[in-house]
GROMACS .gro file of C-alpha atoms in nm:
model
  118
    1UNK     CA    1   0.955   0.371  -3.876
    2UNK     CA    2   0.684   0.520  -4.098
    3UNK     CA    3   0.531   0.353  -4.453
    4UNK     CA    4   0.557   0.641  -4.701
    5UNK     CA    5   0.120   0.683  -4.772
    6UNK     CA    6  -0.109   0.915  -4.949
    7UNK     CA    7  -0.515   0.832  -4.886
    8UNK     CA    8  -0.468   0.468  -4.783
    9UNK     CA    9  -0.395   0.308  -4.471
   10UNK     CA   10  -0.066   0.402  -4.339
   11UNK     CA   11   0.088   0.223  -4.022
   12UNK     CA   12   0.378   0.393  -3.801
   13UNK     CA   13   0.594   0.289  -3.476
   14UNK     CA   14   0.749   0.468  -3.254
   15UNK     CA   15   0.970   0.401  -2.963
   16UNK     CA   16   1.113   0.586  -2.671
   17UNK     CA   17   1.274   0.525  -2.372
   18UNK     CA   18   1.208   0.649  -2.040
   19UNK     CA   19   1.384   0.665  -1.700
   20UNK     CA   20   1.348   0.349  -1.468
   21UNK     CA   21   0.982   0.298  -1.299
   22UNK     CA   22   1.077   0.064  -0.990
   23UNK     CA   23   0.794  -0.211  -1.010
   24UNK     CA   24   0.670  -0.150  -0.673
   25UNK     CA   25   0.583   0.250  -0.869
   26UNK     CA   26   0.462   0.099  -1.188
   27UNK     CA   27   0.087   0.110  -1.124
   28UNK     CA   28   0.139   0.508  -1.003
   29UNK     CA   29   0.325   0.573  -1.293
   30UNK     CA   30   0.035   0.444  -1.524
   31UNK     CA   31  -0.216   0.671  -1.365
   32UNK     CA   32  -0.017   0.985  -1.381
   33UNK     CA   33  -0.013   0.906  -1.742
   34UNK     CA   34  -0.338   0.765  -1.833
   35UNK     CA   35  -0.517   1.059  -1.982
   36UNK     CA   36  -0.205   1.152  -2.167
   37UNK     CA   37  -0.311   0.966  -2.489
   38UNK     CA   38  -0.677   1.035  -2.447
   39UNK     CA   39  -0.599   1.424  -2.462
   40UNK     CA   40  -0.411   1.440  -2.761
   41UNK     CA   41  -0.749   1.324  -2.949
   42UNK     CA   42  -1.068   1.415  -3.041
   43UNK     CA   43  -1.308   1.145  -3.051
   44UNK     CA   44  -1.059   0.916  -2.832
   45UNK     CA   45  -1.229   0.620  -2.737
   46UNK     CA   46  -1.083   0.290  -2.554
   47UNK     CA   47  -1.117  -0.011  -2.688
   48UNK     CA   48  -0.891  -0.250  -2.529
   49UNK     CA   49  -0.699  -0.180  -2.177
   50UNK     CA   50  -0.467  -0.466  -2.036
   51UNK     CA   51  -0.163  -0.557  -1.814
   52UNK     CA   52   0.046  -0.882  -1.864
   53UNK     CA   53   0.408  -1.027  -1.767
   54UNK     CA   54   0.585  -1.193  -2.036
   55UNK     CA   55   0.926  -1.347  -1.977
   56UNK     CA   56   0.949  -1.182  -1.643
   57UNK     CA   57   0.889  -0.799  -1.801
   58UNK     CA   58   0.555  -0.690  -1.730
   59UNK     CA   59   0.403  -0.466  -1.990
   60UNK     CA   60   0.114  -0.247  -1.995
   61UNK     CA   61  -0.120  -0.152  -2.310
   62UNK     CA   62  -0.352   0.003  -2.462
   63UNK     CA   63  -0.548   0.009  -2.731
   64UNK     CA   64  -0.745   0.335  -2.890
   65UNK     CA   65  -0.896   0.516  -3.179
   66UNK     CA   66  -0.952   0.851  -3.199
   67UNK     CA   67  -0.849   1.149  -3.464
   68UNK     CA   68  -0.613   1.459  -3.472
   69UNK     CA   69  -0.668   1.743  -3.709
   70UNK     CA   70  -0.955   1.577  -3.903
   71UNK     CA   71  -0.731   1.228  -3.977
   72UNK     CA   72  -0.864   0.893  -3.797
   73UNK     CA   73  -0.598   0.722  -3.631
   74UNK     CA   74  -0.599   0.361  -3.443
   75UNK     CA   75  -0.310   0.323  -3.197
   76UNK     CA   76  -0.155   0.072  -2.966
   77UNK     CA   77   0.041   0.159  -2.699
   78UNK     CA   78   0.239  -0.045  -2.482
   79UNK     CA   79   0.455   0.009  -2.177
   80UNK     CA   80   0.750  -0.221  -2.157
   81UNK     CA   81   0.901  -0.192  -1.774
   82UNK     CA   82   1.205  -0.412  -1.824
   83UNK     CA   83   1.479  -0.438  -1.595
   84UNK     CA   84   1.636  -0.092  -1.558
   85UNK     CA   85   1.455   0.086  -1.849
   86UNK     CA   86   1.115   0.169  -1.931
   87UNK     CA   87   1.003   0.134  -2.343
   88UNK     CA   88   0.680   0.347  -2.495
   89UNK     CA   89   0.605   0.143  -2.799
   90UNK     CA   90   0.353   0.306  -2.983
   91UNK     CA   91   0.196   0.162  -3.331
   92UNK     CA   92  -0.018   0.424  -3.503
   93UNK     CA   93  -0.250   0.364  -3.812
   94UNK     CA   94  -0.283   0.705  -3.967
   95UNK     CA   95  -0.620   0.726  -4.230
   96UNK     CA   96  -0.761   0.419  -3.999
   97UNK     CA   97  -1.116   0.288  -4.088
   98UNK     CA   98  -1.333   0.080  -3.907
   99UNK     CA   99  -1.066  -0.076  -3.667
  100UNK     CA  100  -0.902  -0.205  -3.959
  101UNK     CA  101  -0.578  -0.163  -3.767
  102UNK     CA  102  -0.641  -0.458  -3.495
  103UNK     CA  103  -0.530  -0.680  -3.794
  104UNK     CA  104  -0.199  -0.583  -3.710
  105UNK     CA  105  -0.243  -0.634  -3.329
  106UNK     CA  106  -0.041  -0.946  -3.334
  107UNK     CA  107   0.251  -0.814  -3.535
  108UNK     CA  108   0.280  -0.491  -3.283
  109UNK     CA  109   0.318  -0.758  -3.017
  110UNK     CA  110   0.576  -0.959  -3.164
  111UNK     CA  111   0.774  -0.634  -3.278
  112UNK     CA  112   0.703  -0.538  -2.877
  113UNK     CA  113   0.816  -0.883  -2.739
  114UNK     CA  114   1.153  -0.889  -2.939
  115UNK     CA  115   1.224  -0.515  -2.893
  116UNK     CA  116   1.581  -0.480  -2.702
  117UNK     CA  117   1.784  -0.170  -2.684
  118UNK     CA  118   2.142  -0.282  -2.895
   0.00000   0.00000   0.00000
């Protein structure tokens, strides 16, 4: 989903699916992909890097700035390794300023916590 935005903040989410990660794999999985985010970027930095189980899924996330083609983007990314599938749920603030974007940290997690494929 993506707010139609001109100057101001503008806040998008995207979600894909991915092929199984066994658990016992999980932890190689997120190393093959950790610089993935951090190289689409310039200016990437890390603010926030964390691994939890909620409700027997264990999820994975991360939380960044950084900018792409001159815009300033805030993004949280979370893995979702639930049952047979694997989710990439990915909340970006395009025209970010100042971390402005953590305000919405709570509502990415409760959009991430309810998410299930219909």
């Amino acid at each position: 989903t993506r707010k139609n935005c001109n100057d101001t903040f503008c806040p998008n989410l995207t979600v894909t699916k991915e092929l199984f990660i066994r658990k016992k794999r999980i932890k190689d999985y997120l190393y093959q992909n950790r610089e993935v985010i951090s190289e689409k970027f310039d200016n990437y930095r890390l603010l926030k890097e964390r691994e939890y189980t909620f409700k027997n899924t264990i999820y994975f996330e991360k939380i960044y700035t950084g900018s792409f083609q001159g815009i300033n983007i805030g993004g949280i990314t979370t893995w979702v390794f639930e049952d047979e599938n694997t989710y990439v749920i990915t909340g970006l603030a395009l025209n970010e300023e100042e971390n402005s974007f953590l305000k919405y940290e709570g509502l990415l997690k409760e959009i991430t916590f309810s998410f299930k494929e219909k």
